[in-house]
Short mmCIF file of C-alpha atoms in Angstrom, two decimals:
data_model
loop_
_atom_site.label_atom_id
_atom_site.label_comp_id
_atom_site.label_asym_id
_atom_site.label_seq_id
_atom_site.Cartn_x
_atom_site.Cartn_y
_atom_site.Cartn_z
CA UNK A 1 0.01 0.08 0.06
CA UNK A 2 1.23 3.42 -0.66
CA UNK A 3 1.58 5.94 2.18
CA UNK A 4 0.62 8.97 -0.17
CA UNK A 5 -2.01 9.40 -2.87
CA UNK A 6 -3.30 12.90 -4.61
CA UNK A 7 -7.05 13.45 -5.02
CA UNK A 8 -6.39 12.57 -8.86
CA UNK A 9 -5.17 9.02 -7.89
CA UNK A 10 -9.02 8.25 -6.78
CA UNK A 11 -10.80 10.38 -9.10
CA UNK A 12 -13.90 8.36 -11.10
CA UNK A 13 -16.57 9.23 -13.10
CA UNK A 14 -19.83 7.30 -13.68
CA UNK A 15 -22.69 7.66 -16.22
CA UNK A 16 -25.86 6.27 -16.25
CA UNK A 17 -28.76 7.13 -18.51
CA UNK A 18 -31.84 8.22 -16.76
CA UNK A 19 -34.35 5.39 -17.67
CA UNK A 20 -38.43 5.69 -16.94
CA UNK A 21 -37.88 2.87 -13.93
CA UNK A 22 -35.79 5.44 -12.64
CA UNK A 23 -37.96 8.33 -12.30
CA UNK A 24 -41.21 9.44 -10.14
CA UNK A 25 -44.67 10.53 -11.75
CA UNK A 26 -42.86 14.05 -12.41
CA UNK A 27 -40.60 12.39 -15.02
CA UNK A 28 -37.72 13.03 -12.65
CA UNK A 29 -35.32 10.58 -11.26
CA UNK A 30 -35.78 9.37 -7.89
CA UNK A 31 -33.72 10.86 -4.91
CA UNK A 32 -32.95 7.09 -3.80
CA UNK A 33 -32.39 6.10 -6.79
CA UNK A 34 -29.79 9.26 -7.10
CA UNK A 35 -28.22 8.62 -3.99
CA UNK A 36 -27.53 4.76 -4.18
CA UNK A 37 -25.89 5.85 -7.80
CA UNK A 38 -23.70 8.39 -5.56
CA UNK A 39 -23.04 5.88 -3.27
CA UNK A 40 -21.23 3.54 -5.66
CA UNK A 41 -19.42 6.30 -6.83
CA UNK A 42 -18.08 7.49 -3.97
CA UNK A 43 -17.07 4.01 -2.66
CA UNK A 44 -15.15 3.21 -6.02
CA UNK A 45 -13.31 6.44 -5.30
CA UNK A 46 -12.21 5.90 -1.54
CA UNK A 47 -11.32 2.02 -2.80
CA UNK A 48 -9.15 3.61 -5.18
CA UNK A 49 -7.62 5.63 -2.58
CA UNK A 50 -7.33 2.73 0.00
CA UNK A 51 -7.00 -0.24 -2.50
CA UNK A 52 -9.69 -2.27 -0.12
CA UNK A 53 -13.18 -2.81 0.61
CA UNK A 54 -14.97 0.29 2.65
CA UNK A 55 -18.42 1.02 4.13
CA UNK A 56 -19.95 4.35 4.10
CA UNK A 57 -19.91 6.01 7.46
CA UNK A 58 -21.78 9.12 6.87
CA UNK A 59 -23.54 11.24 4.36
CA UNK A 60 -23.67 14.93 4.59
CA UNK A 61 -26.21 17.01 3.51
CA UNK A 62 -27.30 15.99 0.25
CA UNK A 63 -29.74 18.78 -1.67
CA UNK A 64 -31.16 18.28 -5.04
CA UNK A 65 -30.91 21.47 -6.66
CA UNK A 66 -32.14 20.55 -9.93
CA UNK A 67 -34.12 17.85 -11.14
CA UNK A 68 -32.52 15.20 -13.24
CA UNK A 69 -35.17 14.59 -16.19
CA UNK A 70 -36.19 11.31 -17.97
CA UNK A 71 -33.79 10.31 -20.87
CA UNK A 72 -30.79 12.79 -19.64
CA UNK A 73 -27.33 11.57 -19.06
CA UNK A 74 -26.38 11.47 -15.42
CA UNK A 75 -22.85 11.88 -14.68
CA UNK A 76 -21.26 11.87 -11.46
CA UNK A 77 -17.81 12.71 -10.28
CA UNK A 78 -16.06 11.76 -7.30
CA UNK A 79 -12.72 12.17 -5.55
CA UNK A 80 -11.24 11.92 -2.14
CA UNK A 81 -10.86 15.28 -0.66
CA UNK A 82 -8.71 13.81 2.50
CA UNK A 83 -7.82 11.10 4.53
CA UNK A 84 -7.85 10.55 8.33
CA UNK A 85 -6.64 7.68 9.98
CA UNK A 86 -9.25 4.85 8.73
CA UNK A 87 -11.75 7.11 6.98
CA UNK A 88 -11.67 9.21 3.97
CA UNK A 89 -14.05 12.15 2.68
CA UNK A 90 -15.26 12.05 -0.88
CA UNK A 91 -16.67 15.02 -2.84
CA UNK A 92 -19.35 14.10 -5.24
CA UNK A 93 -20.58 16.81 -8.30
CA UNK A 94 -23.75 15.17 -9.89
CA UNK A 95 -24.40 16.63 -13.45
CA UNK A 96 -27.56 16.17 -15.82
CA UNK A 97 -27.29 16.63 -19.75
CA UNK A 98 -29.97 16.66 -22.02
CA UNK A 99 -28.26 15.55 -24.95
CA UNK A 100 -30.89 16.50 -27.75
CA UNK A 101 -30.68 19.96 -26.23
CA UNK A 102 -27.04 20.13 -25.86
CA UNK A 103 -27.33 21.19 -22.51
CA UNK A 104 -25.52 20.47 -19.17
CA UNK A 105 -25.91 21.67 -15.40
CA UNK A 106 -24.77 20.91 -12.04
CA UNK A 107 -27.59 18.82 -10.14
CA UNK A 108 -26.07 18.59 -6.96
CA UNK A 109 -23.08 18.24 -4.60
CA UNK A 110 -22.55 16.08 -1.81
CA UNK A 111 -19.63 14.98 1.34
CA UNK A 112 -19.73 10.78 2.01
CA UNK A 113 -17.51 9.46 4.30
CA UNK A 114 -16.02 5.93 4.08
CA UNK A 115 -13.55 3.77 6.87
CA UNK A 116 -11.43 1.20 4.64
CA UNK A 117 -11.70 -2.46 6.23
CA UNK A 118 -9.41 -5.13 6.48
CA UNK A 119 -9.90 -8.88 5.86
CA UNK A 120 -11.24 -9.27 9.32
CA UNK A 121 -13.62 -6.33 8.95
CA UNK A 122 -12.02 -3.94 10.95
CA UNK A 123 -11.05 -0.64 10.24
CA UNK A 124 -7.76 -0.10 8.52
CA UNK A 125 -5.33 2.73 8.49
CA UNK A 126 -5.48 4.51 4.67
CA UNK A 127 -2.92 6.26 2.81
CA UNK A 128 -2.17 10.09 3.54
CA UNK A 129 -3.75 12.49 0.76
CA UNK A 130 -1.59 15.16 -0.99
CA UNK A 131 -3.56 17.85 -2.44
CA UNK A 132 -2.25 19.46 -5.31
CA UNK A 133 -4.02 22.13 -6.82
CA UNK A 134 -5.08 25.28 -5.04
CA UNK A 135 -9.16 23.41 -5.13
CA UNK A 136 -7.66 20.73 -3.49
CA UNK A 137 -5.83 22.14 -1.03
CA UNK A 138 -9.15 24.45 -0.21
CA UNK A 139 -11.28 21.12 0.22
CA UNK A 140 -8.71 19.63 2.08
CA UNK A 141 -8.31 22.09 4.81
CA UNK A 142 -12.11 22.24 5.05
CA UNK A 143 -12.52 18.64 5.34
CA UNK A 144 -11.47 18.55 9.27
CA UNK A 145 -14.03 21.23 9.74
CA UNK A 146 -16.56 19.11 7.97
CA UNK A 147 -15.48 16.11 10.22
CA UNK A 148 -15.78 17.97 13.51
CA UNK A 149 -19.22 18.60 12.51
CA UNK A 150 -19.88 15.15 11.26
CA UNK A 151 -18.76 14.13 14.72
CA UNK A 152 -20.91 16.37 16.83
CA UNK A 153 -23.76 15.69 15.03
CA UNK A 154 -23.12 12.13 15.39
CA UNK A 155 -22.71 12.43 19.08
CA UNK A 156 -18.99 11.29 18.87
CA UNK A 157 -17.44 14.78 20.20
CA UNK A 158 -18.62 17.25 22.48
CA UNK A 159 -19.05 20.87 20.60
CA UNK A 160 -16.11 22.30 23.20
CA UNK A 161 -13.37 19.73 21.53
CA UNK A 162 -14.09 20.84 17.91
CA UNK A 163 -11.26 23.24 17.99
CA UNK A 164 -10.80 23.97 14.17
CA UNK A 165 -14.73 24.72 14.13
CA UNK A 166 -14.21 26.95 17.58
CA UNK A 167 -11.99 29.02 15.61
CA UNK A 168 -14.50 30.26 13.18
CA UNK A 169 -16.71 31.68 15.83
CA UNK A 170 -14.32 32.52 18.66
CA UNK A 171 -10.98 34.69 18.67
#
């Protein structure tokens, strides 16, 4: 296993055509189906980073900014934004494209967290992530705050122990 990887090493693109069985009565992709596809794309990205099986630990707020219509091409881009000891944060960007109208738009974005597993199903250490671009460094830096917020909301960290978050509000 490599000790360090870049976000590009975990980059994954997944595309699907939105078919009638995937839609609701309004002709839009069902949210649960989109979340299913997002989980797969993000898991592949996490597995590319750590070269082992992973499990979904958390899903941050998923908002549906723009509907994805029947017949559109759905494209999900995923990459690891930061790794911790045994977990990885994966950022997803979801695009919808009306191929006939030649119109592509951002549908939603989300962060998912995965934990790497050893052959016995126990958490295992993951490679360090080394951001390469300014955007990757910005996402890397924000990941610690997002992680602390997840831990607080999940009851695994006391708010007073979240130094990165506290620094945003207290001088």
